[in-house]
Short mmCIF file of C-alpha atoms and ligand atoms in Angstrom, two decimals:
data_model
loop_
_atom_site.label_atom_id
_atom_site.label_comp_id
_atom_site.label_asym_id
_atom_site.label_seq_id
_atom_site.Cartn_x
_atom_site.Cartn_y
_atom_site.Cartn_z
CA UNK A 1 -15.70 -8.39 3.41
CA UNK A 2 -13.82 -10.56 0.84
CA UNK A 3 -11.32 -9.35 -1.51
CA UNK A 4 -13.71 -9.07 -4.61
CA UNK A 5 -12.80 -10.72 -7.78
CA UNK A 6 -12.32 -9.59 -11.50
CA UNK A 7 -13.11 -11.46 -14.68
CA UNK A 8 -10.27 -9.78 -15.94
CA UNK A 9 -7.76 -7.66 -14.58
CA UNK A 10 -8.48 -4.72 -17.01
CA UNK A 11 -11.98 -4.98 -17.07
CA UNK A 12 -12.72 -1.86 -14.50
CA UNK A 13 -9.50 -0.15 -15.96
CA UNK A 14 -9.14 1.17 -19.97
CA UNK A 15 -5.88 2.25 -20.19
CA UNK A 16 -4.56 3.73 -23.27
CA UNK A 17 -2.11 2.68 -25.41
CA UNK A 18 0.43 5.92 -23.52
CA UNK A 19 -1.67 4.45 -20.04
CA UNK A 20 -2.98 7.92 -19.74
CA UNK A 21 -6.75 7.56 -19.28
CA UNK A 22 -8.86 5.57 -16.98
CA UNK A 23 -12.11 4.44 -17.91
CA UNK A 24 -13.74 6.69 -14.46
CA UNK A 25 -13.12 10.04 -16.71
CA UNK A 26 -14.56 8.72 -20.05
CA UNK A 27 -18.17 9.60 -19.28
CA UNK A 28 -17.51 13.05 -18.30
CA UNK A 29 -15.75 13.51 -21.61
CA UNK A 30 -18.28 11.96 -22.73
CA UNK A 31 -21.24 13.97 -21.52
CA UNK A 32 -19.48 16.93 -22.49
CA UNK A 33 -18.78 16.01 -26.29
CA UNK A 34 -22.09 14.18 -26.88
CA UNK A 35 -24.24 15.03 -24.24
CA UNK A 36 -24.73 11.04 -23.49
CA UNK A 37 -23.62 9.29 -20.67
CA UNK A 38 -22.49 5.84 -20.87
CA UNK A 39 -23.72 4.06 -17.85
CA UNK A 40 -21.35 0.95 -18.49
CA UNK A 41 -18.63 3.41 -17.85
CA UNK A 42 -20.16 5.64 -15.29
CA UNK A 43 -18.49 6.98 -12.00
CA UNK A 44 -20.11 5.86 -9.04
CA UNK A 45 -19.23 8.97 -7.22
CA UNK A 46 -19.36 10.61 -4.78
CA UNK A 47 -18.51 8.31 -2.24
CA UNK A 48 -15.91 8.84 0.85
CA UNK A 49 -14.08 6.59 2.84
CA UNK A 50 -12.28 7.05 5.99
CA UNK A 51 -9.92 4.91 8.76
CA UNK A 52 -11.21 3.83 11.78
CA UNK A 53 -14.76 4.27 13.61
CA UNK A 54 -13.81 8.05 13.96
CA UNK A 55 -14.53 8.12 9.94
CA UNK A 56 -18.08 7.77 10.86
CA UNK A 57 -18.43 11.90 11.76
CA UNK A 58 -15.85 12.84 9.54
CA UNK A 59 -17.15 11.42 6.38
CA UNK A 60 -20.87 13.15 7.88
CA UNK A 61 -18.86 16.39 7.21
CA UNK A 62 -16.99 15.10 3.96
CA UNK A 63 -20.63 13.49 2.53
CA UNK A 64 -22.02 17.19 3.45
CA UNK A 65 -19.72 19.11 0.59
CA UNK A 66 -19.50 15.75 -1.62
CA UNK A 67 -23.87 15.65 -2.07
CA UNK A 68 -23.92 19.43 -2.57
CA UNK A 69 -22.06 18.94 -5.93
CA UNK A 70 -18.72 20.35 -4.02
CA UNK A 71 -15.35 19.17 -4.39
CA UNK A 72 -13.49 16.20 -3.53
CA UNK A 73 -10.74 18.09 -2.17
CA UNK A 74 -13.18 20.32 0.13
CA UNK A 75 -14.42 17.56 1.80
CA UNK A 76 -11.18 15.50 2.59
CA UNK A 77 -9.86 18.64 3.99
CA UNK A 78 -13.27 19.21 5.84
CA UNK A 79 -13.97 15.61 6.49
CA UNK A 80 -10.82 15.33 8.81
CA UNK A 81 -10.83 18.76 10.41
CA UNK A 82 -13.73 17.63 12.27
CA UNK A 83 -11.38 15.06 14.06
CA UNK A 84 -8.37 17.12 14.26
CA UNK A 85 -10.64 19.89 15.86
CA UNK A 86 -11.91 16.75 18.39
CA UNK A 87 -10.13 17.17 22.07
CA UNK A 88 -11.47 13.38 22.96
CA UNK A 89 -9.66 11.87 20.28
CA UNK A 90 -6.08 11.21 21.37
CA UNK A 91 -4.70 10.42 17.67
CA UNK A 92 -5.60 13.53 15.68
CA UNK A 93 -5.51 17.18 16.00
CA UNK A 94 -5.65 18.86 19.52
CA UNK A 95 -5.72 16.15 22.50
CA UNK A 96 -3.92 13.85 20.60
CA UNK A 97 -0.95 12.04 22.60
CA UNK A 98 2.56 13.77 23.07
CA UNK A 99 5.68 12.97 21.90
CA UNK A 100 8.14 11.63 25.02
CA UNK A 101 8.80 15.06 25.97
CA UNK A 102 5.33 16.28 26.03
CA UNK A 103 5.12 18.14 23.12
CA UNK A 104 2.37 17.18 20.69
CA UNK A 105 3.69 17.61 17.15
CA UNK A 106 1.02 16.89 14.45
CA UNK A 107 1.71 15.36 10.89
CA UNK A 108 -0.60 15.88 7.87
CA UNK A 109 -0.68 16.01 4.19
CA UNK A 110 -3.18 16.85 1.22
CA UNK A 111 -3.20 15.23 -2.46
CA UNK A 112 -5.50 16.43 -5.50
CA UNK A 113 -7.02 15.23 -8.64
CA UNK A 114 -3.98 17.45 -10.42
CA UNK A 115 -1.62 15.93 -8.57
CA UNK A 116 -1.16 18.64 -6.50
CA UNK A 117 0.14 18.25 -2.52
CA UNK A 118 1.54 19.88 0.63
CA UNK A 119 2.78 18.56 3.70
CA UNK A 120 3.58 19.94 7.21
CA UNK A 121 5.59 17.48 9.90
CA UNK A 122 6.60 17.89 13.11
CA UNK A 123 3.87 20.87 13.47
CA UNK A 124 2.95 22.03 16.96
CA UNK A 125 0.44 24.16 18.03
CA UNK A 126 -2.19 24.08 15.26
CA UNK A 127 -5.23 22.31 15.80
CA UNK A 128 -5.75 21.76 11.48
CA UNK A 129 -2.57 20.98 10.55
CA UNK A 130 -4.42 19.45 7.37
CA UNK A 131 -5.62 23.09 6.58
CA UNK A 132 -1.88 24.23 6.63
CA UNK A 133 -1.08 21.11 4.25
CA UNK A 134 -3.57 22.69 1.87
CA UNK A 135 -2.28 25.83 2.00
CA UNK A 136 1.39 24.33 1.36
CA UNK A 137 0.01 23.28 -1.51
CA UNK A 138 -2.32 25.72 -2.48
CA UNK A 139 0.60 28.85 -1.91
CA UNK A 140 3.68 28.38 -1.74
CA UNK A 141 5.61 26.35 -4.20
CA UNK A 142 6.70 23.38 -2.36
CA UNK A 143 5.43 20.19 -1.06
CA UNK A 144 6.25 19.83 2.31
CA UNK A 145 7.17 22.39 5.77
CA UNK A 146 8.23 21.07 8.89
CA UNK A 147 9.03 22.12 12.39
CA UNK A 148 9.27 25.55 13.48
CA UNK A 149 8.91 26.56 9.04
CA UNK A 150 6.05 25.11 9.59
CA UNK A 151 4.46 26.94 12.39
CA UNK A 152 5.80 30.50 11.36
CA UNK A 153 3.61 29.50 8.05
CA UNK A 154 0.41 28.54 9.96
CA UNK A 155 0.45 31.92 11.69
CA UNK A 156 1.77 33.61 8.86
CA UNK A 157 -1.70 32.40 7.17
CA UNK A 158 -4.00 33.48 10.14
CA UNK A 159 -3.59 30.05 12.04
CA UNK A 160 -4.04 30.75 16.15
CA UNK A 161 -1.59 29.46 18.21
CA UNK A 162 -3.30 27.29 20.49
CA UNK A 163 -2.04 24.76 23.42
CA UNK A 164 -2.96 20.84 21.98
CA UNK A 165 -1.69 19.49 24.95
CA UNK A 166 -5.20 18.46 26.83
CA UNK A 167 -5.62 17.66 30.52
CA UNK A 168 -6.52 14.42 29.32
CA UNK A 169 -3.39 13.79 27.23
CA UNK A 170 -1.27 15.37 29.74
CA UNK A 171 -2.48 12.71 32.16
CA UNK A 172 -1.47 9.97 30.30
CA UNK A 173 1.79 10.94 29.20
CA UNK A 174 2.43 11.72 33.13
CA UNK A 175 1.34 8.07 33.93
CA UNK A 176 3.44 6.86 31.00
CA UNK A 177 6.67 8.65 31.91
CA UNK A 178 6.78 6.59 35.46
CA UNK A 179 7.69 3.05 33.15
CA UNK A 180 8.88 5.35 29.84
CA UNK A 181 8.24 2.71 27.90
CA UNK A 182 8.16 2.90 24.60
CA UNK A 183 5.99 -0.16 22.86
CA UNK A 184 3.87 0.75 20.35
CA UNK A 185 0.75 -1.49 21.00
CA UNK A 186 -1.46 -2.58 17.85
CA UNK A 187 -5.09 -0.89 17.51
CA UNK A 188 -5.23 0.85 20.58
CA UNK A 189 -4.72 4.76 20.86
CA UNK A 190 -1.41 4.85 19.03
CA UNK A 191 -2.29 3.90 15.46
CA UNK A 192 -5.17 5.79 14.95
CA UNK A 193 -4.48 8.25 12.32
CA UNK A 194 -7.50 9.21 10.29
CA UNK A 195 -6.96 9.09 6.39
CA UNK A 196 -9.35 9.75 4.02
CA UNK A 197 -10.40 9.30 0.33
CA UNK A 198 -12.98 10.71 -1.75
CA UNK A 199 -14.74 11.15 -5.13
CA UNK A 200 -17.13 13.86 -6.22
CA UNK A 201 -19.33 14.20 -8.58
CA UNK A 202 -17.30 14.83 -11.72
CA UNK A 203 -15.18 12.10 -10.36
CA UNK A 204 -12.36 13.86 -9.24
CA UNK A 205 -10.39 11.83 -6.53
CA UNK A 206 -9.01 13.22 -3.56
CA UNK A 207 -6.92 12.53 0.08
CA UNK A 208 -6.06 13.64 2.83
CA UNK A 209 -4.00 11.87 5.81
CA UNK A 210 -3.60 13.84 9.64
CA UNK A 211 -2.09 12.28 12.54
CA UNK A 212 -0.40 13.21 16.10
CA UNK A 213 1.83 9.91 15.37
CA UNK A 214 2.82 6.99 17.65
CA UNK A 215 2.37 8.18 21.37
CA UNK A 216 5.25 8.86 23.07
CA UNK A 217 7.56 9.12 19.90
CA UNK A 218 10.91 10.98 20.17
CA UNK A 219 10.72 14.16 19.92
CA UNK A 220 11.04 14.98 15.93
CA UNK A 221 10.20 11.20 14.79
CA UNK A 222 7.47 11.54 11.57
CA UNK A 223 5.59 8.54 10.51
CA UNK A 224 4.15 7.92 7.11
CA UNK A 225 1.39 10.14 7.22
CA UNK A 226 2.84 13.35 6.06
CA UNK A 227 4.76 11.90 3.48
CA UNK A 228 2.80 11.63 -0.08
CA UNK A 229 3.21 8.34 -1.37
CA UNK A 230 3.86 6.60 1.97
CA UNK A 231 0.62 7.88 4.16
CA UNK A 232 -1.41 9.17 0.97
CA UNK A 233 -1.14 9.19 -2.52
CA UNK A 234 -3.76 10.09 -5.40
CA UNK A 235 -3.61 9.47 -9.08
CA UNK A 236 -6.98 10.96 -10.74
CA UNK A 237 -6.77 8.19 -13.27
CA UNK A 238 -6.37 5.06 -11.24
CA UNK A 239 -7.19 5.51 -7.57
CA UNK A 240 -6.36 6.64 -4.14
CA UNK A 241 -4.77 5.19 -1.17
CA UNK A 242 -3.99 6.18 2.72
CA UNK A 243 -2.31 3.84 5.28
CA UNK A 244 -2.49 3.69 8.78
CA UNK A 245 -0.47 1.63 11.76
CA UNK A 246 3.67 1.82 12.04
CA UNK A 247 4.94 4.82 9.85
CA UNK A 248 8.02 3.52 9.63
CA UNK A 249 6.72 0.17 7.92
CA UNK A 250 4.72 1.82 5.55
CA UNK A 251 7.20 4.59 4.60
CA UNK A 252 10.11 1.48 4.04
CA UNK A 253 7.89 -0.07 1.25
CA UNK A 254 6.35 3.65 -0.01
CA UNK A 255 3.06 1.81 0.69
CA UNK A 256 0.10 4.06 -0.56
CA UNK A 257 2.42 4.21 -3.94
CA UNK A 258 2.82 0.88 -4.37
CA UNK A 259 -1.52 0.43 -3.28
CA UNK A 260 -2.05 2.87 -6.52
CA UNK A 261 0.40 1.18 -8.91
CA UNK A 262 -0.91 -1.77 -8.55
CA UNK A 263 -4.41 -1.18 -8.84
CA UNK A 264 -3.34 0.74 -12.32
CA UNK A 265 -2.33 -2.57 -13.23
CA UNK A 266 -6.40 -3.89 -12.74
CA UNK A 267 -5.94 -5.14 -9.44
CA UNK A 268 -8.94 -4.37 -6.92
CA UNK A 269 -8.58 -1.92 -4.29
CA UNK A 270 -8.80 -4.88 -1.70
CA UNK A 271 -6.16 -7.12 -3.19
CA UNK A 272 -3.51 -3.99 -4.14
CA UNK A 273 -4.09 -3.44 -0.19
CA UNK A 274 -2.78 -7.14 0.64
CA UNK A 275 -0.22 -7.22 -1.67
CA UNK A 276 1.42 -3.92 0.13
CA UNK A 277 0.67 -5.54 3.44
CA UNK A 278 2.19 -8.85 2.85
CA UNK A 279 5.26 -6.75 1.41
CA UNK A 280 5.60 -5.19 5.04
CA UNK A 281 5.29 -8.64 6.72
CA UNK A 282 8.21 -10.20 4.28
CA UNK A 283 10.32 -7.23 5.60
CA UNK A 284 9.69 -6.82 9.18
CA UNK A 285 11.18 -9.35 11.34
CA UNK A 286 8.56 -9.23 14.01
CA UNK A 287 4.68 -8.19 12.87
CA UNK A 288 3.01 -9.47 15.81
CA UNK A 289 3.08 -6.40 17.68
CA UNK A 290 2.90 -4.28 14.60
CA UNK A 291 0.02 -3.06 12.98
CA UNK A 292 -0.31 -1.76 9.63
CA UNK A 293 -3.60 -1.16 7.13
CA UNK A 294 -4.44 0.56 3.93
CA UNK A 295 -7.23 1.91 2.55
CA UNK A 296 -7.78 2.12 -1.08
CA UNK A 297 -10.66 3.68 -3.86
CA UNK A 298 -10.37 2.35 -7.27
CA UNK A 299 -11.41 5.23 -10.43
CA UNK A 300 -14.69 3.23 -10.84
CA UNK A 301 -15.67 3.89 -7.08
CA UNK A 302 -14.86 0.14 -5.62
CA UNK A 303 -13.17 0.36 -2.41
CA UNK A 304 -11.30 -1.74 -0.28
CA UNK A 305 -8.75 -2.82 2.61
CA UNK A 306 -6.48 -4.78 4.24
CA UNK A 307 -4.38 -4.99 7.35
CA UNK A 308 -1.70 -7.33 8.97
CA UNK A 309 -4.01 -7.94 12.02
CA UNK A 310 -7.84 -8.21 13.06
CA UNK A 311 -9.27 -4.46 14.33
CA UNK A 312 -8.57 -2.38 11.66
CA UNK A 313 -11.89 -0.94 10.11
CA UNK A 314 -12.97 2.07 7.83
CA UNK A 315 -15.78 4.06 7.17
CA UNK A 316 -17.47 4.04 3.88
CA UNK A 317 -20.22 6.64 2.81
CA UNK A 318 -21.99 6.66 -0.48
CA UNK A 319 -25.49 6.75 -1.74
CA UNK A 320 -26.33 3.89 0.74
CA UNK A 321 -25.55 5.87 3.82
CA UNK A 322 -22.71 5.86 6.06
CA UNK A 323 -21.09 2.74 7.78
CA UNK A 324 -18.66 0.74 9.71
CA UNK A 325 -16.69 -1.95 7.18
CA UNK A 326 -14.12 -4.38 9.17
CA UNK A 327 -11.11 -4.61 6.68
CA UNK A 328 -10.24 -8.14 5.71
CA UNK A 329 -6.34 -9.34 7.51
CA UNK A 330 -3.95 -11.36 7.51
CA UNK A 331 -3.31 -12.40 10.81
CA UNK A 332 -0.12 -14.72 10.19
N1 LIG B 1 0.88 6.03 10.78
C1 LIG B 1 0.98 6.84 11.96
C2 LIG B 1 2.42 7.09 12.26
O1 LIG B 1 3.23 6.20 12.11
C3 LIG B 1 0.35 6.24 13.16
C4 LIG B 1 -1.04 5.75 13.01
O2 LIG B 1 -1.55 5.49 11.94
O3 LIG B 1 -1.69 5.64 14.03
O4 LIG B 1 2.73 8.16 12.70
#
């Protein structure tokens, strides 16, 4: 996939003279003063994307809610639950790896079309920690609940307590504690957090990011994926973005921010994904064995991606069906 090209950089975006309105909401104002849609500015919604070949099942569950006219924010939160919920997948949700100590603490966080988020870090013991983000969100009046907070809340809200810690998993960190060493590896098991982005049928956007972190972290590190604007972030007006790979990269350069402010500028979702990347390569001293991608969706539906290496890949589900897109890379 090449980074696609505009004529001009404002020619997807219509941005007021106060910058408050993208051109993705005009035909459902539209429609609902005259009763005529304007197909030169129609959404091309829904559509969902997702990181890695594990988007494949969780956009099936996302595209579920998104063709029955239901919300974007339904189907990020259900879209990922089906990989949390996976034991077999050792980056997500129960099964995925431990921290050093054994313990598997999950990350997670949940953006709306409002604006609206929650958060929960450092959360052990819940098998949807994405589902607790929500309810962050949805209930209490903060953002973000980490820790033990975090796990009184769960239960609090009917959560079961439940052992992530799979026979599987438990295996590996055993093999892993005879060397203890900790080297995060690119695109292998560690940097597979699943982040996802969607649009529904009004063309509300959406997000949602869930991770068990880098394998073998210390026990209390979190990555980017909890924290809104690093791992996710969602402006209804100009796009989404999610980021996978090295939290700590990502968080230094607030990169699914910086993805969304510059596509409100005009840029495509592709080329606001390489500008944040090459940001993290001018930074970091060493990026050969770091990896890092992002994942964006522009208001008009046009999607995109980049990473620092080859192997990064999303899923993309629209109209045309479900499938596998390699993101473009740098590779420097
Ligand atoms: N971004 C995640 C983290 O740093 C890891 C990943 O995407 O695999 O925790």
């Amino acid at each position: 996939m090449k980074t696609s090209k505009l004529k001009t950089r404002r020619e997807f975006l219509k941005i007021t003279a106060t910058g408050t309105i993208a051109a993705g909401v005009l035909p459902i104002l539209m429609e609902a003063k005259n009763g005529i849609p304007n197909s030169s500015l129609s959404v091309s919604g829904p559509i969902v994307i997702s990181t890695w070949n594990h988007g494949l099942p969780a956009n099936e569950a996302a595209w579920k809610i998104l063709s029955a006219k239901g919300t974007a924010i339904d189907a990020v939160e259900k879209g990922v639950n089906v990989i949390e919920s996976d034991p077999e997948n050792t980056s997500v949700g129960i099964g995925g790896a431990p921290d050093r100590d054994g313990r598997v603490t999950l990350d997670a966080c949940i953006m709306n079309h409002n604006g609206d988020c929650g958060s929960v870090a450092c959360l052990e013991h819940i098998v949807n920690p994405v589902s607790v983000a929500r309810m962050v969100m949805e209930k209490t009046p903060h953002v973000m609940i980490v820790g033990d907070g975090a796990l009184a809340f769960a239960i609090d809200q009917g959560f079961k307590k439940t052992d992530l810690l799979t026979p599987k998993s438990k295996i590996a960190w055993k093999e892993w504690l005879k060397s203890s060493q900790y080297k995060p590896v690119i695109n292998i098991e560690n940097h597979d957090t699943i982040g996802m982005l969607a649009m529904d049928h009004l063309g509300n956007l959406s997000g949602s990011c869930t991770t068990s972190g880098l394998a073998y972290k210390m026990h209390g590190r979190v990555g980017d994926s909890p924290i809104i604007g690093a791992g996710l972030f969602v402006d209804n007006e100009v796009g989404a973005a999610c980021a996978t790979g090295l939290g700590e990269t990502v968080i230094r350069q607030c990169g699914s921010f910086l993805v969304v402010e510059l596509m409100r500028q005009g840029i495509s979702p592709t080329e606001a994904c390489k500008i944040a990347v090459e940001r993290i390569i001018k930074h970091e001293k060493n990026i050969k064995d770091l990896q890092v991608g992002f994942l964006a969706m522009n208001k008009k539906g046009e999607t995109g991606a980049y990473a620092i290496h080859s192997g990064f890949n999303y899923a993309k589900y629209d109209t045309n069906g479900n499938k596998l897109i390699d993101s473009d890379f740098s590779d420097r």
